XYZ file of C-alpha atoms in Angstrom:
393
model
C 9.626 -26.496 -12.550
C 8.001 -23.178 -13.827
C 7.982 -19.433 -13.056
C 4.024 -19.653 -14.844
C 2.594 -18.162 -17.427
C -0.387 -16.402 -16.274
C -3.997 -17.642 -15.625
C -5.640 -19.266 -18.300
C -6.383 -17.132 -21.335
C -4.234 -14.219 -19.823
C -0.291 -14.099 -21.131
C 1.633 -11.881 -19.304
C 5.030 -10.118 -21.418
C 7.927 -12.936 -21.143
C 10.443 -11.655 -18.443
C 14.400 -11.298 -19.654
C 16.635 -14.251 -18.994
C 17.953 -12.642 -15.787
C 14.533 -12.035 -14.189
C 13.760 -15.619 -15.370
C 16.473 -17.356 -13.420
C 16.166 -14.608 -10.566
C 12.652 -16.281 -10.048
C 13.379 -19.554 -10.779
C 16.004 -19.253 -7.767
C 13.248 -17.761 -5.558
C 11.315 -20.766 -6.348
C 13.899 -23.020 -5.392
C 14.490 -21.836 -2.146
C 10.444 -21.751 -1.081
C 10.277 -25.331 -2.566
C 13.553 -26.293 -0.024
C 11.946 -24.698 3.101
C 8.384 -26.052 2.444
C 9.883 -29.567 3.363
C 7.110 -31.257 1.315
C 4.569 -29.678 3.535
C 2.126 -26.840 1.838
C 3.144 -23.035 3.873
C 1.051 -20.224 4.844
C -0.175 -18.071 1.788
C 0.861 -15.087 4.459
C 4.677 -16.704 4.347
C 5.002 -17.164 0.916
C 3.949 -13.415 0.046
C 6.149 -12.094 1.983
C 8.773 -14.545 0.716
C 7.921 -13.317 -3.117
C 7.699 -9.328 -1.858
C 10.343 -9.120 0.752
C 13.046 -11.385 0.460
C 16.316 -9.416 0.672
C 18.077 -10.346 -2.031
C 14.949 -11.926 -4.526
C 11.374 -10.285 -3.840
C 10.140 -7.856 -5.585
C 10.639 -5.095 -2.899
C 13.385 -6.393 -0.970
C 15.866 -6.850 -4.256
C 14.814 -3.609 -5.526
C 12.811 -5.377 -8.531
C 9.952 -3.051 -8.350
C 9.635 -0.842 -11.010
C 7.086 2.543 -10.452
C 5.635 4.915 -12.749
C 4.440 4.916 -16.477
C 7.227 2.465 -17.492
C 6.639 0.316 -14.678
C 4.601 -2.093 -12.836
C 1.680 0.675 -11.679
C 1.345 4.083 -10.579
C 1.039 5.948 -7.358
C -1.160 8.800 -6.539
C 2.543 10.644 -6.231
C 4.085 9.321 -9.712
C 0.640 10.697 -10.950
C 0.611 14.392 -9.969
C 2.448 16.787 -7.703
C -0.964 17.951 -6.434
C -1.366 14.841 -4.490
C 1.796 16.073 -2.357
C 0.812 19.167 -2.511
C -2.391 18.069 -0.255
C 0.261 16.953 2.215
C 1.867 20.152 2.058
C -0.730 21.562 3.115
C -1.112 19.306 6.087
C 2.204 19.705 7.105
C 1.447 23.550 7.195
C -1.558 23.174 9.299
C 0.343 20.615 11.915
C 3.063 23.504 12.293
C 0.139 26.000 13.059
C -1.040 23.470 15.666
C 2.447 23.121 17.321
C 3.174 19.607 15.985
C 6.624 18.539 16.275
C 9.207 19.457 13.163
C 9.698 15.706 12.227
C 8.212 14.128 8.576
C 8.398 10.246 9.059
C 7.638 8.405 5.594
C 7.016 4.612 5.689
C 7.969 2.447 1.960
C 9.258 5.673 0.050
C 9.164 4.062 -3.092
C 11.097 5.600 -5.616
C 11.405 8.775 -3.654
C 8.911 10.925 -5.568
C 7.045 11.915 -2.387
C 9.724 13.261 -0.994
C 11.481 14.372 -3.453
C 8.653 16.785 -4.207
C 7.401 17.315 -0.594
C 10.862 19.108 0.194
C 10.834 20.680 -2.783
C 7.863 22.282 -1.948
C 8.374 22.639 1.571
C 11.625 24.534 0.899
C 9.983 27.036 -1.455
C 7.527 27.891 1.278
C 10.620 27.918 4.101
C 8.911 25.554 5.848
C 10.924 22.379 5.632
C 10.483 19.927 8.776
C 13.877 19.822 11.208
C 14.048 15.955 10.102
C 12.933 13.823 7.346
C 12.929 10.203 7.840
C 12.620 7.226 5.423
C 11.540 3.955 7.132
C 12.882 1.579 4.109
C 13.535 -2.246 4.553
C 14.711 -2.503 1.598
C 18.287 -1.724 0.781
C 18.226 -1.477 -2.707
C 14.787 0.796 -2.455
C 16.343 3.046 -0.020
C 19.785 3.221 -2.390
C 17.671 4.023 -5.432
C 15.885 7.296 -3.141
C 18.892 8.278 -2.094
C 20.353 8.400 -5.534
C 16.987 10.235 -6.758
C 17.388 12.700 -3.824
C 20.935 13.758 -4.601
C 20.128 14.426 -8.247
C 16.614 16.015 -7.597
C 17.278 18.541 -4.390
C 20.149 20.642 -3.363
C 22.399 18.851 -0.550
C 21.853 21.289 2.244
C 17.699 19.528 2.087
C 19.342 16.236 1.359
C 21.022 16.869 4.608
C 17.565 16.687 6.824
C 17.018 13.075 5.308
C 18.173 9.691 6.692
C 17.051 6.018 6.549
C 16.132 3.620 8.621
C 15.053 0.201 8.661
C 13.405 -0.994 11.362
C 11.037 0.878 13.908
C 13.761 0.243 16.582
C 16.333 2.949 15.166
C 13.237 5.574 15.604
C 14.062 8.632 17.088
C 10.631 10.716 17.241
C 9.865 13.887 18.549
C 6.670 14.595 17.200
C 5.161 15.403 13.419
C 3.910 13.904 10.823
C 4.168 10.186 9.357
C 2.646 9.672 5.711
C 2.549 5.731 4.979
C 0.907 5.813 0.848
C 0.344 2.513 -0.129
C 1.986 -0.216 1.949
C -1.087 -1.480 4.113
C -1.861 -3.071 0.437
C 1.325 -5.010 -0.197
C 1.056 -6.481 3.544
C 1.410 -10.456 3.282
C -2.271 -11.672 3.721
C -4.262 -14.840 4.763
C -6.427 -16.227 2.237
C -9.498 -18.415 3.088
C -12.556 -19.691 1.332
C -16.104 -19.376 3.463
C -19.820 -18.487 3.145
C -19.690 -14.422 3.844
C -20.977 -13.652 7.006
C -20.538 -17.825 8.717
C -17.211 -18.066 10.461
C -18.024 -21.866 11.085
C -17.742 -22.274 7.009
C -14.208 -20.590 6.814
C -11.573 -22.928 5.212
C -8.102 -21.715 5.532
C -5.936 -22.038 1.923
C -2.222 -22.673 2.015
C 0.805 -22.967 -0.816
C 1.475 -26.347 -1.978
C 4.090 -27.178 -4.946
C 2.933 -30.040 -7.682
C 6.473 -30.232 -9.004
C 5.972 -27.351 -11.644
C 4.386 -24.782 -10.105
C 2.781 -23.311 -6.673
C -1.083 -24.467 -6.321
C -3.812 -24.173 -3.597
C -4.077 -26.775 -0.701
C -7.403 -26.108 1.366
C -7.156 -26.966 5.172
C -9.860 -26.545 8.293
C -9.621 -23.397 9.422
C -7.164 -23.116 12.589
C -7.719 -20.515 15.461
C -6.146 -17.660 14.155
C -8.302 -17.773 11.046
C -11.216 -18.474 13.001
C -10.968 -15.391 14.902
C -10.364 -13.304 12.142
C -13.647 -14.241 10.585
C -15.577 -14.234 13.854
C -14.428 -10.805 13.889
C -15.277 -9.665 10.074
C -18.436 -10.864 10.724
C -18.881 -8.909 13.778
C -18.064 -5.718 12.061
C -20.657 -5.690 9.033
C -22.774 -3.518 9.651
C -25.718 -4.652 7.176
C -26.898 -8.222 6.105
C -25.049 -10.403 3.325
C -26.634 -11.756 0.175
C -25.410 -15.366 0.547
C -23.500 -16.393 -2.665
C -24.682 -19.588 -4.278
C -21.360 -21.130 -3.329
C -18.216 -20.145 -1.025
C -15.953 -17.419 -2.183
C -12.366 -16.484 -1.809
C -11.421 -13.649 1.297
C -8.280 -12.419 2.375
C -7.348 -10.492 5.947
C -4.106 -9.022 7.317
C -2.576 -11.295 9.754
C 0.126 -8.858 11.118
C -1.591 -5.835 11.001
C -2.020 -5.315 14.591
C 1.400 -5.873 15.495
C 2.625 -3.229 12.869
C 0.564 -0.877 14.074
C 1.438 -1.716 17.618
C 4.976 -1.742 16.758
C 4.546 1.846 15.309
C 2.956 3.100 18.597
C 5.702 1.710 20.350
C 8.112 3.473 18.379
C 6.644 6.803 18.659
C 6.311 6.541 21.782
C 5.818 9.981 23.957
C 7.624 11.612 21.265
C 4.813 14.606 21.163
C 1.655 15.089 18.788
C 1.831 13.135 15.795
C -0.258 12.882 13.115
C -0.327 9.771 11.025
C -1.842 9.554 7.506
C -2.373 5.805 5.722
C -3.439 6.493 2.251
C -4.290 3.061 0.640
C -7.274 1.400 -1.802
C -9.809 -0.405 0.021
C -13.344 0.164 2.010
C -15.047 -0.784 4.603
C -15.696 -4.608 5.759
C -18.994 -5.184 4.265
C -17.886 -4.165 0.872
C -14.911 -6.113 0.767
C -16.671 -9.457 2.053
C -19.251 -8.837 -0.593
C -21.060 -12.594 -1.704
C -20.320 -11.548 -4.865
C -16.598 -11.501 -4.758
C -15.924 -14.523 -6.047
C -12.082 -14.148 -5.611
C -11.512 -12.042 -2.777
C -9.594 -8.586 -3.973
C -6.199 -9.973 -4.412
C -4.552 -8.461 -7.068
C -1.308 -9.080 -9.163
C 0.342 -6.524 -11.056
C 3.391 -7.013 -13.714
C 4.025 -4.016 -16.227
C 0.747 -2.534 -15.682
C -1.019 -5.270 -16.388
C -3.671 -6.327 -13.414
C -4.066 -10.195 -12.969
C -5.098 -12.458 -9.578
C -2.437 -15.315 -10.239
C 0.197 -14.841 -7.391
C 1.760 -17.724 -8.441
C 2.899 -16.100 -11.604
C 6.404 -14.961 -11.916
C 7.820 -15.114 -8.031
C 9.410 -11.883 -6.963
C 8.722 -10.312 -10.074
C 5.520 -8.954 -9.415
C 3.267 -7.154 -7.110
C 0.529 -8.687 -5.072
C -1.282 -6.871 -3.202
C -4.996 -6.918 -1.082
C -7.580 -4.326 -0.490
C -7.442 -2.968 2.766
C -10.192 -3.314 5.166
C -10.533 0.325 6.726
C -12.562 -0.969 9.443
C -9.932 -3.253 10.715
C -7.825 -0.761 10.704
C -9.954 1.333 13.177
C -9.699 -1.284 15.336
C -6.501 -2.390 15.348
C -5.390 1.217 15.612
C -8.125 1.973 18.435
C -6.663 -0.980 20.169
C -2.812 0.021 19.915
C -3.176 3.183 21.890
C -4.490 5.793 18.939
C -7.144 8.251 18.141
C -8.907 8.117 15.323
C -9.381 11.574 13.676
C -11.517 10.533 10.160
C -11.820 8.411 7.444
C -12.206 9.869 3.804
C -12.119 9.216 0.046
C -8.874 10.528 -1.321
C -11.242 12.758 -3.413
C -12.943 14.380 -0.278
C -9.306 14.629 1.285
C -7.740 16.875 -1.532
C -10.886 18.831 -2.020
C -10.708 19.829 1.316
C -7.247 21.261 1.099
C -5.841 24.349 -0.976
C -4.925 21.993 -3.782
C -8.326 22.717 -6.186
C -6.513 26.839 -5.592
C -3.642 25.694 -6.409
C -5.029 24.170 -9.334
C -6.597 27.148 -10.560
C -3.902 29.265 -10.064
C -1.544 26.802 -12.079
C -4.036 26.465 -15.005
C -4.226 30.183 -15.352
C -0.468 30.576 -15.121
C -0.409 28.347 -18.505
C -1.280 29.566 -21.612
C -1.078 26.237 -23.809
C -3.899 24.208 -23.774
C -1.900 21.282 -23.903
C -0.498 22.386 -20.547
C -4.030 23.031 -19.335
C -5.157 19.741 -20.414
C -2.477 17.965 -18.453
C -2.701 19.837 -15.353
C -6.509 19.052 -15.555
C -5.900 15.423 -16.197
C -3.955 14.974 -13.385
C -6.540 15.927 -10.992
C -8.687 14.337 -12.229
C -6.999 10.996 -11.736
C -6.765 11.682 -8.331
C -10.152 12.696 -7.536
C -12.520 11.509 -10.082
C -14.582 8.326 -8.723
C -13.509 6.492 -11.939
C -9.875 6.761 -11.392
C -8.260 7.026 -7.480
C -10.712 9.406 -5.542
C -12.689 6.802 -4.512
C -10.929 3.615 -4.469
C -8.151 5.154 -2.354
C -8.977 6.669 0.711
C -7.232 7.904 3.623
C -7.310 7.742 7.328
C -5.520 9.873 9.941
C -4.380 8.740 13.189
C -3.154 10.778 16.369
C -1.301 10.503 19.028
C -1.057 13.145 22.417
C -2.689 16.650 21.999
């Protein structure tokens, strides 16, 4: 039984003996749960990411930042969080409620920087709630906040691990890189031709996990028909079928959020993630779909390598998000690139002030580079997008 070593011709760093043992334990549990039959990829992905003691996120295996597996926008630069502080001030001017909710807080970096900035502006929220399903990550976040913020500020923060625990009176909700880590189903098809879709399941060949193909079931057939209906321009048909993904839990997740927010007051929901529109995500030249895995800053396409030790993500179809959000009862205020969003806040003026405040050319270059990484098309500026949903008002 093997934890995997990467796709052909591609080698990943070797995990520690302890990490290898953890991954092998997860493999054994997955294989035992299969009972000799393949399982949906969404079930596999949910387990390797969110198993409470062995999953990548569930166990707290995930490492953020320059020394980890990947870097999110808040880890790259405080300017990202400054944009959210601007949005918070706009919300308060519009008489929204005084609460902030962050879904999946990672290392706690965004919460730390945002609360620090809002404290300096005398604009702290009445309560800062973090919805975190991983006890290990919640403990890490709490420790980081206690080390970085005054006790009076930390006292405003609370953690919940389920929507049912949310008591909401209105304000702002932030979900940064949450949707891309939702379990997806994989399939093979000729883009735009629902009748060609075949479902990909996860089997085990005695040594490692492998793909197995089955005819499309009813949920997949409905999903590919919805995808085809959203495509706004003709697709160039490839020479053979290609891989693709869809999120089976997206509509339910948005519905749960809508129910949890209830009638607690006007709310703006900010969804930040990397993705695009339907026609781009399901282009015929995306032979391998958009599924990506990350291990120690190395990106590859094999989700069966080191189960429980690597991240697995897929691009977010923002048209699908809009469609599901409307069905759940949200209004859509708009969707734009991260660059367009940041440039529409007061962050460019903040960058200019900080550049003028530093005499060191090294510091100026560092600040300029931080901002470029957030807004340049070749960096995060276009690949990452933000959608704002609204309730009430």
